[in-house]
PDB file of C-alpha atoms and ligand atoms in Angstrom:
ATOM      1  CA  UNK A 111     -11.157 -26.710  52.292  1.00  0.00           C
ATOM      2  CA  UNK A 112     -10.345 -30.643  51.182  1.00  0.00           C
ATOM      3  CA  UNK A 113     -10.402 -31.285  47.111  1.00  0.00           C
ATOM      4  CA  UNK A 114     -14.310 -32.602  46.167  1.00  0.00           C
ATOM      5  CA  UNK A 115     -13.861 -35.955  44.877  1.00  0.00           C
ATOM      6  CA  UNK A 116     -13.643 -36.464  41.119  1.00  0.00           C
ATOM      7  CA  UNK A 117     -16.517 -36.727  39.298  1.00  0.00           C
ATOM      8  CA  UNK A 118     -16.942 -40.468  38.327  1.00  0.00           C
ATOM      9  CA  UNK A 119     -16.612 -40.907  42.529  1.00  0.00           C
ATOM     10  CA  UNK A 120     -19.566 -38.530  43.265  1.00  0.00           C
ATOM     11  CA  UNK A 121     -21.201 -40.784  41.469  1.00  0.00           C
ATOM     12  CA  UNK A 122     -20.958 -44.114  42.563  1.00  0.00           C
ATOM     13  CA  UNK A 123     -21.456 -41.839  46.179  1.00  0.00           C
ATOM     14  CA  UNK A 124     -25.785 -41.312  44.217  1.00  0.00           C
ATOM     15  CA  UNK A 125     -26.053 -44.395  43.516  1.00  0.00           C
ATOM     16  CA  UNK A 126     -28.551 -46.803  45.773  1.00  0.00           C
ATOM     17  CA  UNK A 127     -27.475 -49.616  47.802  1.00  0.00           C
ATOM     18  CA  UNK A 128     -28.573 -51.772  45.348  1.00  0.00           C
ATOM     19  CA  UNK A 129     -26.363 -49.528  42.699  1.00  0.00           C
ATOM     20  CA  UNK A 130     -23.373 -49.673  44.824  1.00  0.00           C
ATOM     21  CA  UNK A 131     -23.299 -53.323  45.390  1.00  0.00           C
ATOM     22  CA  UNK A 132     -21.323 -53.502  42.237  1.00  0.00           C
ATOM     23  CA  UNK A 133     -17.887 -52.138  42.974  1.00  0.00           C
ATOM     24  CA  UNK A 134     -17.686 -55.707  45.024  1.00  0.00           C
ATOM     25  CA  UNK A 135     -17.444 -58.104  42.380  1.00  0.00           C
ATOM     26  CA  UNK A 136     -15.464 -55.368  40.684  1.00  0.00           C
ATOM     27  CA  UNK A 137     -12.489 -55.240  43.222  1.00  0.00           C
ATOM     28  CA  UNK A 138     -12.620 -59.458  43.209  1.00  0.00           C
ATOM     29  CA  UNK A 139     -11.902 -59.279  39.349  1.00  0.00           C
ATOM     30  CA  UNK A 140      -9.080 -56.293  39.847  1.00  0.00           C
ATOM     31  CA  UNK A 141      -7.802 -57.780  42.829  1.00  0.00           C
ATOM     32  CA  UNK A 142      -8.869 -61.088  43.333  1.00  0.00           C
ATOM     33  CA  UNK A 143      -6.378 -62.587  41.510  1.00  0.00           C
ATOM     34  CA  UNK A 144      -3.556 -61.465  44.282  1.00  0.00           C
ATOM     35  CA  UNK A 145      -5.511 -63.842  47.042  1.00  0.00           C
ATOM     36  CA  UNK A 146      -6.939 -67.012  44.710  1.00  0.00           C
ATOM     37  CA  UNK A 147      -4.035 -67.448  42.203  1.00  0.00           C
ATOM     38  CA  UNK A 148      -5.272 -70.599  40.290  1.00  0.00           C
ATOM     39  CA  UNK A 149      -9.083 -69.076  40.224  1.00  0.00           C
ATOM     40  CA  UNK A 150      -7.820 -65.464  38.823  1.00  0.00           C
ATOM     41  CA  UNK A 151      -9.938 -63.644  36.235  1.00  0.00           C
ATOM     42  CA  UNK A 152      -7.551 -61.304  33.885  1.00  0.00           C
ATOM     43  CA  UNK A 153      -9.705 -59.105  34.212  1.00  0.00           C
ATOM     44  CA  UNK A 154      -7.662 -55.833  33.397  1.00  0.00           C
ATOM     45  CA  UNK A 155     -10.798 -53.568  32.349  1.00  0.00           C
ATOM     46  CA  UNK A 156     -11.473 -54.325  36.300  1.00  0.00           C
ATOM     47  CA  UNK A 157      -8.471 -53.185  37.157  1.00  0.00           C
ATOM     48  CA  UNK A 158      -8.495 -49.600  35.580  1.00  0.00           C
ATOM     49  CA  UNK A 159     -11.915 -49.163  36.298  1.00  0.00           C
ATOM     50  CA  UNK A 160     -10.837 -49.423  39.898  1.00  0.00           C
ATOM     51  CA  UNK A 161      -7.778 -46.717  39.719  1.00  0.00           C
ATOM     52  CA  UNK A 162     -10.012 -44.226  37.978  1.00  0.00           C
ATOM     53  CA  UNK A 163     -12.487 -44.789  39.596  1.00  0.00           C
ATOM     54  CA  UNK A 164      -9.784 -43.818  42.876  1.00  0.00           C
ATOM     55  CA  UNK A 165     -11.076 -46.668  45.000  1.00  0.00           C
ATOM     56  CA  UNK A 166      -9.281 -48.878  47.653  1.00  0.00           C
ATOM     57  CA  UNK A 167      -9.858 -52.500  47.382  1.00  0.00           C
ATOM     58  CA  UNK A 168      -8.190 -53.615  50.619  1.00  0.00           C
ATOM     59  CA  UNK A 169     -11.520 -53.435  53.168  1.00  0.00           C
ATOM     60  CA  UNK A 170     -13.062 -55.867  49.984  1.00  0.00           C
ATOM     61  CA  UNK A 171     -10.844 -58.204  49.680  1.00  0.00           C
ATOM     62  CA  UNK A 172     -10.802 -58.888  53.479  1.00  0.00           C
ATOM     63  CA  UNK A 173     -14.859 -60.575  52.730  1.00  0.00           C
ATOM     64  CA  UNK A 174     -12.391 -63.749  50.844  1.00  0.00           C
ATOM     65  CA  UNK A 175     -15.278 -65.720  50.941  1.00  0.00           C
ATOM     66  CA  UNK A 176     -17.341 -63.065  48.189  1.00  0.00           C
ATOM     67  CA  UNK A 177     -14.166 -62.810  46.320  1.00  0.00           C
ATOM     68  CA  UNK A 178     -13.704 -66.564  45.507  1.00  0.00           C
ATOM     69  CA  UNK A 179     -17.276 -66.182  45.335  1.00  0.00           C
ATOM     70  CA  UNK A 180     -16.486 -63.718  42.488  1.00  0.00           C
ATOM     71  CA  UNK A 181     -14.115 -65.384  40.408  1.00  0.00           C
ATOM     72  CA  UNK A 182     -15.568 -68.564  40.432  1.00  0.00           C
ATOM     73  CA  UNK A 183     -18.239 -67.071  38.974  1.00  0.00           C
ATOM     74  CA  UNK A 184     -16.467 -65.178  36.551  1.00  0.00           C
ATOM     75  CA  UNK A 185     -14.653 -67.895  34.825  1.00  0.00           C
ATOM     76  CA  UNK A 186     -17.259 -70.084  35.008  1.00  0.00           C
ATOM     77  CA  UNK A 187     -20.073 -67.807  33.066  1.00  0.00           C
ATOM     78  CA  UNK A 188     -16.985 -67.536  30.708  1.00  0.00           C
ATOM     79  CA  UNK A 189     -16.944 -70.683  29.937  1.00  0.00           C
ATOM     80  CA  UNK A 190     -20.529 -70.999  29.179  1.00  0.00           C
ATOM     81  CA  UNK A 191     -20.398 -68.100  27.220  1.00  0.00           C
ATOM     82  CA  UNK A 192     -17.534 -69.275  25.129  1.00  0.00           C
ATOM     83  CA  UNK A 193     -19.577 -72.709  24.963  1.00  0.00           C
ATOM     84  CA  UNK A 194     -22.751 -71.262  23.408  1.00  0.00           C
ATOM     85  CA  UNK A 195     -20.884 -69.033  21.032  1.00  0.00           C
ATOM     86  CA  UNK A 196     -18.442 -71.745  20.143  1.00  0.00           C
ATOM     87  CA  UNK A 197     -22.295 -73.458  18.538  1.00  0.00           C
ATOM     88  CA  UNK A 198     -23.624 -70.184  17.274  1.00  0.00           C
ATOM     89  CA  UNK A 199     -20.817 -68.186  16.624  1.00  0.00           C
ATOM     90  CA  UNK A 200     -22.858 -65.021  15.593  1.00  0.00           C
ATOM     91  CA  UNK A 201     -25.652 -64.942  18.000  1.00  0.00           C
ATOM     92  CA  UNK A 202     -26.131 -62.337  20.872  1.00  0.00           C
ATOM     93  CA  UNK A 203     -24.692 -62.225  24.414  1.00  0.00           C
ATOM     94  CA  UNK A 204     -26.638 -60.483  27.184  1.00  0.00           C
ATOM     95  CA  UNK A 205     -25.887 -59.497  30.582  1.00  0.00           C
ATOM     96  CA  UNK A 206     -28.400 -57.712  32.139  1.00  0.00           C
ATOM     97  CA  UNK A 207     -27.818 -55.354  35.326  1.00  0.00           C
ATOM     98  CA  UNK A 208     -24.235 -55.522  33.890  1.00  0.00           C
ATOM     99  CA  UNK A 209     -22.546 -52.651  35.883  1.00  0.00           C
ATOM    100  CA  UNK A 210     -19.294 -52.271  35.402  1.00  0.00           C
ATOM    101  CA  UNK A 211     -18.457 -55.599  34.036  1.00  0.00           C
ATOM    102  CA  UNK A 212     -17.040 -56.185  30.478  1.00  0.00           C
ATOM    103  CA  UNK A 213     -17.281 -59.702  29.398  1.00  0.00           C
ATOM    104  CA  UNK A 214     -16.994 -59.078  26.222  1.00  0.00           C
ATOM    105  CA  UNK A 215     -12.916 -58.746  26.144  1.00  0.00           C
ATOM    106  CA  UNK A 216     -12.757 -62.827  26.222  1.00  0.00           C
ATOM    107  CA  UNK A 217     -15.947 -63.454  24.256  1.00  0.00           C
ATOM    108  CA  UNK A 218     -15.655 -61.117  21.142  1.00  0.00           C
ATOM    109  CA  UNK A 219     -15.243 -64.020  18.413  1.00  0.00           C
ATOM    110  CA  UNK A 220     -15.122 -61.011  15.994  1.00  0.00           C
ATOM    111  CA  UNK A 221     -18.859 -62.147  14.476  1.00  0.00           C
ATOM    112  CA  UNK A 222     -21.478 -61.504  17.906  1.00  0.00           C
ATOM    113  CA  UNK A 223     -22.817 -59.323  19.315  1.00  0.00           C
ATOM    114  CA  UNK A 224     -22.732 -58.320  23.046  1.00  0.00           C
ATOM    115  CA  UNK A 225     -25.064 -55.985  24.715  1.00  0.00           C
ATOM    116  CA  UNK A 226     -24.379 -54.652  27.911  1.00  0.00           C
ATOM    117  CA  UNK A 227     -27.785 -52.696  30.099  1.00  0.00           C
ATOM    118  CA  UNK A 228     -28.340 -51.480  33.527  1.00  0.00           C
ATOM    119  CA  UNK A 229     -29.809 -49.265  35.499  1.00  0.00           C
ATOM    120  CA  UNK A 230     -29.877 -45.577  33.849  1.00  0.00           C
ATOM    121  CA  UNK A 231     -27.246 -44.128  36.567  1.00  0.00           C
ATOM    122  CA  UNK A 232     -24.850 -47.288  35.876  1.00  0.00           C
ATOM    123  CA  UNK A 233     -25.166 -46.143  32.226  1.00  0.00           C
ATOM    124  CA  UNK A 234     -24.359 -42.996  32.735  1.00  0.00           C
ATOM    125  CA  UNK A 235     -20.992 -44.193  34.568  1.00  0.00           C
ATOM    126  CA  UNK A 236     -20.251 -46.801  32.268  1.00  0.00           C
ATOM    127  CA  UNK A 237     -20.563 -44.450  28.971  1.00  0.00           C
ATOM    128  CA  UNK A 238     -17.619 -42.044  30.617  1.00  0.00           C
ATOM    129  CA  UNK A 239     -15.923 -45.213  31.850  1.00  0.00           C
ATOM    130  CA  UNK A 240     -16.270 -47.998  29.560  1.00  0.00           C
ATOM    131  CA  UNK A 241     -17.747 -46.431  25.843  1.00  0.00           C
ATOM    132  CA  UNK A 242     -18.659 -49.275  23.560  1.00  0.00           C
ATOM    133  CA  UNK A 243     -16.857 -48.318  20.487  1.00  0.00           C
ATOM    134  CA  UNK A 244     -16.630 -51.634  18.445  1.00  0.00           C
ATOM    135  CA  UNK A 245     -20.436 -52.126  16.228  1.00  0.00           C
ATOM    136  CA  UNK A 246     -20.972 -54.604  17.451  1.00  0.00           C
ATOM    137  CA  UNK A 247     -20.450 -53.655  21.596  1.00  0.00           C
ATOM    138  CA  UNK A 248     -23.615 -51.944  22.436  1.00  0.00           C
ATOM    139  CA  UNK A 249     -25.694 -50.556  25.179  1.00  0.00           C
ATOM    140  CA  UNK A 250     -28.774 -49.899  26.657  1.00  0.00           C
ATOM    141  CA  UNK A 251     -30.882 -49.083  29.534  1.00  0.00           C
ATOM    142  CA  UNK A 252     -32.879 -51.333  31.144  1.00  0.00           C
ATOM    143  CA  UNK A 253     -34.417 -51.529  34.400  1.00  0.00           C
ATOM    144  CA  UNK A 254     -35.961 -54.979  35.368  1.00  0.00           C
ATOM    145  CA  UNK A 255     -38.210 -54.541  37.490  1.00  0.00           C
ATOM    146  CA  UNK A 256     -40.513 -52.700  34.633  1.00  0.00           C
ATOM    147  CA  UNK A 257     -41.905 -55.243  32.630  1.00  0.00           C
ATOM    148  CA  UNK A 258     -41.028 -54.746  29.303  1.00  0.00           C
ATOM    149  CA  UNK A 259     -37.877 -54.882  29.069  1.00  0.00           C
ATOM    150  CA  UNK A 260     -37.126 -57.837  25.986  1.00  0.00           C
ATOM    151  CA  UNK A 261     -39.089 -55.011  23.235  1.00  0.00           C
ATOM    152  CA  UNK A 262     -37.904 -51.947  25.038  1.00  0.00           C
ATOM    153  CA  UNK A 263     -34.080 -53.077  24.407  1.00  0.00           C
ATOM    154  CA  UNK A 264     -35.383 -54.551  21.294  1.00  0.00           C
ATOM    155  CA  UNK A 265     -33.012 -57.924  21.557  1.00  0.00           C
ATOM    156  CA  UNK A 266     -34.034 -60.655  19.334  1.00  0.00           C
ATOM    157  CA  UNK A 267     -37.653 -62.023  18.818  1.00  0.00           C
ATOM    158  CA  UNK A 268     -38.579 -65.511  19.705  1.00  0.00           C
ATOM    159  CA  UNK A 269     -39.168 -66.039  16.105  1.00  0.00           C
ATOM    160  CA  UNK A 270     -35.694 -65.411  14.776  1.00  0.00           C
ATOM    161  CA  UNK A 271     -33.625 -69.004  14.570  1.00  0.00           C
ATOM    162  CA  UNK A 272     -30.455 -66.902  16.442  1.00  0.00           C
ATOM    163  CA  UNK A 273     -30.656 -68.676  20.259  1.00  0.00           C
ATOM    164  CA  UNK A 274     -29.541 -66.008  22.641  1.00  0.00           C
ATOM    165  CA  UNK A 275     -27.078 -65.986  25.863  1.00  0.00           C
ATOM    166  CA  UNK A 276     -28.271 -64.114  28.876  1.00  0.00           C
ATOM    167  CA  UNK A 277     -26.845 -63.505  31.391  1.00  0.00           C
ATOM    168  CA  UNK A 278     -28.243 -61.897  34.768  1.00  0.00           C
ATOM    169  CA  UNK A 279     -25.005 -62.510  37.995  1.00  0.00           C
ATOM    170  CA  UNK A 280     -25.455 -60.985  41.018  1.00  0.00           C
ATOM    171  CA  UNK A 281     -28.447 -58.856  40.233  1.00  0.00           C
ATOM    172  CA  UNK A 282     -32.073 -60.967  41.074  1.00  0.00           C
ATOM    173  CA  UNK A 283     -30.689 -61.596  44.396  1.00  0.00           C
ATOM    174  CA  UNK A 284     -31.726 -58.078  45.846  1.00  0.00           C
ATOM    175  CA  UNK A 285     -35.422 -58.741  43.984  1.00  0.00           C
ATOM    176  CA  UNK A 286     -38.807 -59.771  45.078  1.00  0.00           C
ATOM    177  CA  UNK A 287     -39.266 -63.468  44.069  1.00  0.00           C
ATOM    178  CA  UNK A 288     -42.223 -62.491  41.709  1.00  0.00           C
ATOM    179  CA  UNK A 289     -40.043 -59.554  40.657  1.00  0.00           C
ATOM    180  CA  UNK A 290     -37.516 -62.823  39.825  1.00  0.00           C
ATOM    181  CA  UNK A 291     -40.218 -65.005  38.302  1.00  0.00           C
ATOM    182  CA  UNK A 292     -41.451 -61.792  36.270  1.00  0.00           C
ATOM    183  CA  UNK A 293     -38.509 -61.525  34.641  1.00  0.00           C
ATOM    184  CA  UNK A 294     -37.673 -65.230  34.440  1.00  0.00           C
ATOM    185  CA  UNK A 295     -41.357 -65.200  32.578  1.00  0.00           C
ATOM    186  CA  UNK A 296     -40.608 -62.303  29.735  1.00  0.00           C
ATOM    187  CA  UNK A 297     -37.233 -64.427  28.693  1.00  0.00           C
ATOM    188  CA  UNK A 298     -38.812 -67.762  28.567  1.00  0.00           C
ATOM    189  CA  UNK A 299     -41.819 -65.438  26.153  1.00  0.00           C
ATOM    190  CA  UNK A 300     -39.430 -63.523  24.272  1.00  0.00           C
ATOM    191  CA  UNK A 301     -36.677 -65.687  23.838  1.00  0.00           C
ATOM    192  CA  UNK A 302     -35.888 -67.273  20.383  1.00  0.00           C
ATOM    193  CA  UNK A 303     -35.786 -71.268  20.609  1.00  0.00           C
ATOM    194  CA  UNK A 304     -32.357 -72.610  22.449  1.00  0.00           C
ATOM    195  CA  UNK A 305     -31.187 -69.184  24.143  1.00  0.00           C
ATOM    196  CA  UNK A 306     -29.523 -70.105  27.461  1.00  0.00           C
ATOM    197  CA  UNK A 307     -30.619 -67.953  30.977  1.00  0.00           C
ATOM    198  CA  UNK A 308     -27.276 -68.097  33.224  1.00  0.00           C
ATOM    199  CA  UNK A 309     -28.112 -66.639  36.888  1.00  0.00           C
ATOM    200  CA  UNK A 310     -26.779 -67.113  40.336  1.00  0.00           C
ATOM    201  CA  UNK A 311     -28.817 -68.177  43.125  1.00  0.00           C
ATOM    202  CA  UNK A 312     -28.733 -68.438  46.968  1.00  0.00           C
ATOM    203  CA  UNK A 313     -30.682 -70.384  49.109  1.00  0.00           C
ATOM    204  CA  UNK A 314     -33.605 -69.130  50.882  1.00  0.00           C
ATOM    205  CA  UNK A 315     -32.047 -68.853  54.461  1.00  0.00           C
ATOM    206  CA  UNK A 316     -30.372 -65.820  52.822  1.00  0.00           C
ATOM    207  CA  UNK A 317     -33.100 -64.167  52.766  1.00  0.00           C
ATOM    208  CA  UNK A 318     -33.044 -61.157  55.511  1.00  0.00           C
ATOM    209  CA  UNK A 319     -29.649 -61.744  56.061  1.00  0.00           C
ATOM    210  CA  UNK A 320     -27.752 -59.073  53.821  1.00  0.00           C
ATOM    211  CA  UNK A 321     -26.842 -56.481  57.210  1.00  0.00           C
ATOM    212  CA  UNK A 322     -24.314 -59.898  58.364  1.00  0.00           C
ATOM    213  CA  UNK A 323     -22.035 -59.904  54.831  1.00  0.00           C
ATOM    214  CA  UNK A 324     -19.159 -59.185  54.719  1.00  0.00           C
ATOM    215  CA  UNK A 325     -19.043 -56.795  51.708  1.00  0.00           C
ATOM    216  CA  UNK A 326     -23.320 -56.244  51.179  1.00  0.00           C
ATOM    217  CA  UNK A 327     -23.607 -55.190  54.312  1.00  0.00           C
ATOM    218  CA  UNK A 328     -21.612 -52.320  53.847  1.00  0.00           C
ATOM    219  CA  UNK A 329     -24.500 -50.898  51.130  1.00  0.00           C
ATOM    220  CA  UNK A 330     -27.521 -51.505  52.998  1.00  0.00           C
ATOM    221  CA  UNK A 331     -28.459 -53.689  50.492  1.00  0.00           C
ATOM    222  CA  UNK A 332     -31.459 -56.391  51.441  1.00  0.00           C
ATOM    223  CA  UNK A 333     -31.335 -60.005  49.726  1.00  0.00           C
ATOM    224  CA  UNK A 334     -35.098 -60.635  48.913  1.00  0.00           C
ATOM    225  CA  UNK A 335     -34.728 -63.420  46.792  1.00  0.00           C
ATOM    226  CA  UNK A 336     -33.502 -67.381  47.274  1.00  0.00           C
ATOM    227  CA  UNK A 337     -34.359 -70.820  47.125  1.00  0.00           C
ATOM    228  CA  UNK A 338     -35.000 -73.786  48.047  1.00  0.00           C
ATOM    229  CA  UNK A 339     -34.746 -76.448  45.214  1.00  0.00           C
ATOM    230  CA  UNK A 340     -33.278 -75.428  41.688  1.00  0.00           C
ATOM    231  CA  UNK A 341     -36.320 -76.943  40.216  1.00  0.00           C
ATOM    232  CA  UNK A 342     -38.674 -73.118  41.460  1.00  0.00           C
ATOM    233  CA  UNK A 343     -37.020 -71.576  38.572  1.00  0.00           C
ATOM    234  CA  UNK A 344     -38.658 -73.828  35.446  1.00  0.00           C
ATOM    235  CA  UNK A 345     -41.530 -73.709  38.037  1.00  0.00           C
ATOM    236  CA  UNK A 346     -42.813 -70.523  36.311  1.00  0.00           C
ATOM    237  CA  UNK A 347     -42.455 -71.492  32.758  1.00  0.00           C
ATOM    238  CA  UNK A 348     -43.114 -74.705  30.857  1.00  0.00           C
ATOM    239  CA  UNK A 349     -40.312 -73.277  27.919  1.00  0.00           C
ATOM    240  CA  UNK A 350     -37.586 -73.383  31.070  1.00  0.00           C
ATOM    241  CA  UNK A 351     -35.593 -76.438  31.216  1.00  0.00           C
ATOM    242  CA  UNK A 352     -32.414 -76.506  33.507  1.00  0.00           C
ATOM    243  CA  UNK A 353     -29.703 -77.731  31.798  1.00  0.00           C
ATOM    244  CA  UNK A 354     -27.409 -77.338  34.978  1.00  0.00           C
ATOM    245  CA  UNK A 355     -26.319 -76.179  38.057  1.00  0.00           C
ATOM    246  CA  UNK A 356     -23.200 -75.515  40.128  1.00  0.00           C
ATOM    247  CA  UNK A 357     -22.362 -75.148  43.002  1.00  0.00           C
ATOM    248  CA  UNK A 358     -19.428 -72.518  44.597  1.00  0.00           C
ATOM    249  CA  UNK A 359     -18.764 -75.143  48.223  1.00  0.00           C
ATOM    250  CA  UNK A 360     -15.778 -77.495  46.114  1.00  0.00           C
ATOM    251  CA  UNK A 361     -13.935 -74.545  45.140  1.00  0.00           C
ATOM    252  CA  UNK A 362     -13.602 -73.114  49.128  1.00  0.00           C
ATOM    253  CA  UNK A 363     -12.056 -76.871  49.565  1.00  0.00           C
ATOM    254  CA  UNK A 364     -12.839 -79.330  52.686  1.00  0.00           C
ATOM    255  CA  UNK A 365     -14.406 -76.870  54.534  1.00  0.00           C
ATOM    256  CA  UNK A 366     -17.040 -75.854  51.676  1.00  0.00           C
ATOM    257  CA  UNK A 367     -18.142 -78.991  50.900  1.00  0.00           C
ATOM    258  CA  UNK A 368     -18.374 -79.993  54.704  1.00  0.00           C
ATOM    259  CA  UNK A 369     -20.656 -76.878  55.318  1.00  0.00           C
ATOM    260  CA  UNK A 370     -22.583 -77.909  51.957  1.00  0.00           C
ATOM    261  CA  UNK A 371     -23.237 -81.592  52.896  1.00  0.00           C
ATOM    262  CA  UNK A 372     -24.668 -80.291  56.553  1.00  0.00           C
ATOM    263  CA  UNK A 373     -26.878 -77.930  54.979  1.00  0.00           C
ATOM    264  CA  UNK A 374     -27.772 -80.229  51.830  1.00  0.00           C
ATOM    265  CA  UNK A 375     -26.761 -83.706  53.462  1.00  0.00           C
ATOM    266  CA  UNK A 376     -29.652 -85.635  50.664  1.00  0.00           C
ATOM    267  CA  UNK A 377     -28.571 -82.945  47.908  1.00  0.00           C
ATOM    268  CA  UNK A 378     -31.645 -81.839  47.016  1.00  0.00           C
ATOM    269  CA  UNK A 379     -31.502 -78.367  47.756  1.00  0.00           C
ATOM    270  CA  UNK A 380     -29.758 -75.816  45.910  1.00  0.00           C
ATOM    271  CA  UNK A 381     -26.891 -74.930  46.763  1.00  0.00           C
ATOM    272  CA  UNK A 382     -25.486 -72.309  49.678  1.00  0.00           C
ATOM    273  CA  UNK A 383     -24.155 -70.582  46.128  1.00  0.00           C
ATOM    274  CA  UNK A 384     -24.399 -71.150  42.529  1.00  0.00           C
ATOM    275  CA  UNK A 385     -25.096 -70.046  39.302  1.00  0.00           C
ATOM    276  CA  UNK A 386     -27.769 -72.022  37.153  1.00  0.00           C
ATOM    277  CA  UNK A 387     -27.883 -72.964  33.300  1.00  0.00           C
ATOM    278  CA  UNK A 388     -30.849 -72.703  31.627  1.00  0.00           C
ATOM    279  CA  UNK A 389     -31.570 -73.338  28.500  1.00  0.00           C
ATOM    280  CA  UNK A 390     -35.670 -72.424  26.497  1.00  0.00           C
ATOM    281  CA  UNK A 391     -36.887 -75.055  24.800  1.00  0.00           C
TER     282      UNK A 391
HETATM  283  C1  SAM B 425     -24.029 -56.865  42.411  1.00  0.00           C
HETATM  284  S1  SAM B 425     -24.190 -55.431  40.722  1.00  0.00           S
HETATM  285  C2  SAM B 425     -23.557 -56.839  40.235  1.00  0.00           C
HETATM  286  C3  SAM B 425     -22.760 -55.931  38.863  1.00  0.00           C
HETATM  287  C4  SAM B 425     -22.203 -57.322  37.584  1.00  0.00           C
HETATM  288  N1  SAM B 425     -23.716 -57.964  37.281  1.00  0.00           N
HETATM  289  C5  SAM B 425     -21.071 -58.615  38.393  1.00  0.00           C
HETATM  290  O1  SAM B 425     -21.429 -59.360  38.621  1.00  0.00           O
HETATM  291  O2  SAM B 425     -20.099 -57.164  38.618  1.00  0.00           O
HETATM  292  C6  SAM B 425     -25.977 -55.104  41.187  1.00  0.00           C
HETATM  293  C7  SAM B 425     -25.871 -55.132  39.786  1.00  0.00           C
HETATM  294  O3  SAM B 425     -27.697 -54.751  39.494  1.00  0.00           O
HETATM  295  C8  SAM B 425     -28.253 -53.764  38.765  1.00  0.00           C
HETATM  296  N2  SAM B 425     -29.497 -53.855  38.706  1.00  0.00           N
HETATM  297  C9  SAM B 425     -30.007 -53.251  40.555  1.00  0.00           C
HETATM  298  N3  SAM B 425     -31.545 -53.535  39.534  1.00  0.00           N
HETATM  299  C10 SAM B 425     -31.941 -53.851  39.060  1.00  0.00           C
HETATM  300  C11 SAM B 425     -33.190 -53.641  37.880  1.00  0.00           C
HETATM  301  N4  SAM B 425     -33.951 -53.074  38.413  1.00  0.00           N
HETATM  302  N5  SAM B 425     -32.470 -53.640  36.368  1.00  0.00           N
HETATM  303  C12 SAM B 425     -31.380 -53.997  36.057  1.00  0.00           C
HETATM  304  N6  SAM B 425     -30.559 -54.043  36.803  1.00  0.00           N
HETATM  305  C13 SAM B 425     -30.831 -53.732  38.001  1.00  0.00           C
HETATM  306  C14 SAM B 425     -27.501 -52.453  39.685  1.00  0.00           C
HETATM  307  O4  SAM B 425     -27.348 -51.629  38.932  1.00  0.00           O
HETATM  308  C15 SAM B 425     -26.056 -53.303  40.411  1.00  0.00           C
HETATM  309  O5  SAM B 425     -25.060 -53.128  38.469  1.00  0.00           O
END
């Protein structure tokens, strides 16, 4: 009889399809630097976790565009957060739908506070693999599809002077459009002025197409939210402002740029895949 899988791997196997997608960026951060040295993010924790979970990353590495997308977004998010903490060194950073990321390895400035939150099953796995061992590093359980998460996580109140840095990466693509709107509205209603939200976006043409995606297709998760124009991100609340939009296309070289130019010849549409920085008035 084959030996039972180790407890952590058993845990992953019981995950829902969307929860299982957390392996995709984990592998990219751990091993993607071998394929794209210029984009390597130096994620020591991801490499350690991959070994502990006994995940064979090779199958995921075959999906090179996704590996590059993850490395690109990781570095950009890190830069956005670093810039934010230079301006607000004692502020909070919050990663919702954090999966097995560890941004605090790069962002701990000795004064800021970081909160990682995800669904209960994922947080249970995090507790065994990435226990929050510092007073300024916290962990919380949050279901973003249930309104009221800001209060349940006891995030800083709007009345406090200090803005927060909020990150939601690789999560909202799996939500229904009205669920995404509710998340954006909750952030806009609850967060202090000057707070920043960084999230990734996909063009609407990707909705319902996850079965053709080399990595996500294996999980049975589905893309349910995409956008046509960047303004759709801010239309749901007057406090939301689009600070900057980034497209991954240039990091894919001339092929990426050509594809995006064909897709969006006048530059009016949202990128095929990108990152948005929203700020609250
Ligand atoms: C592709 S993974 C991204 C994980 C992480 N942000 C990263 O980039 O490595 C999707 C994550 O969304 C989380 N997620 C899915 N539905 C959620 C919900 N309703 N509330 C909070 N997190 C959710 C999953 O548990 C999973 O960790």
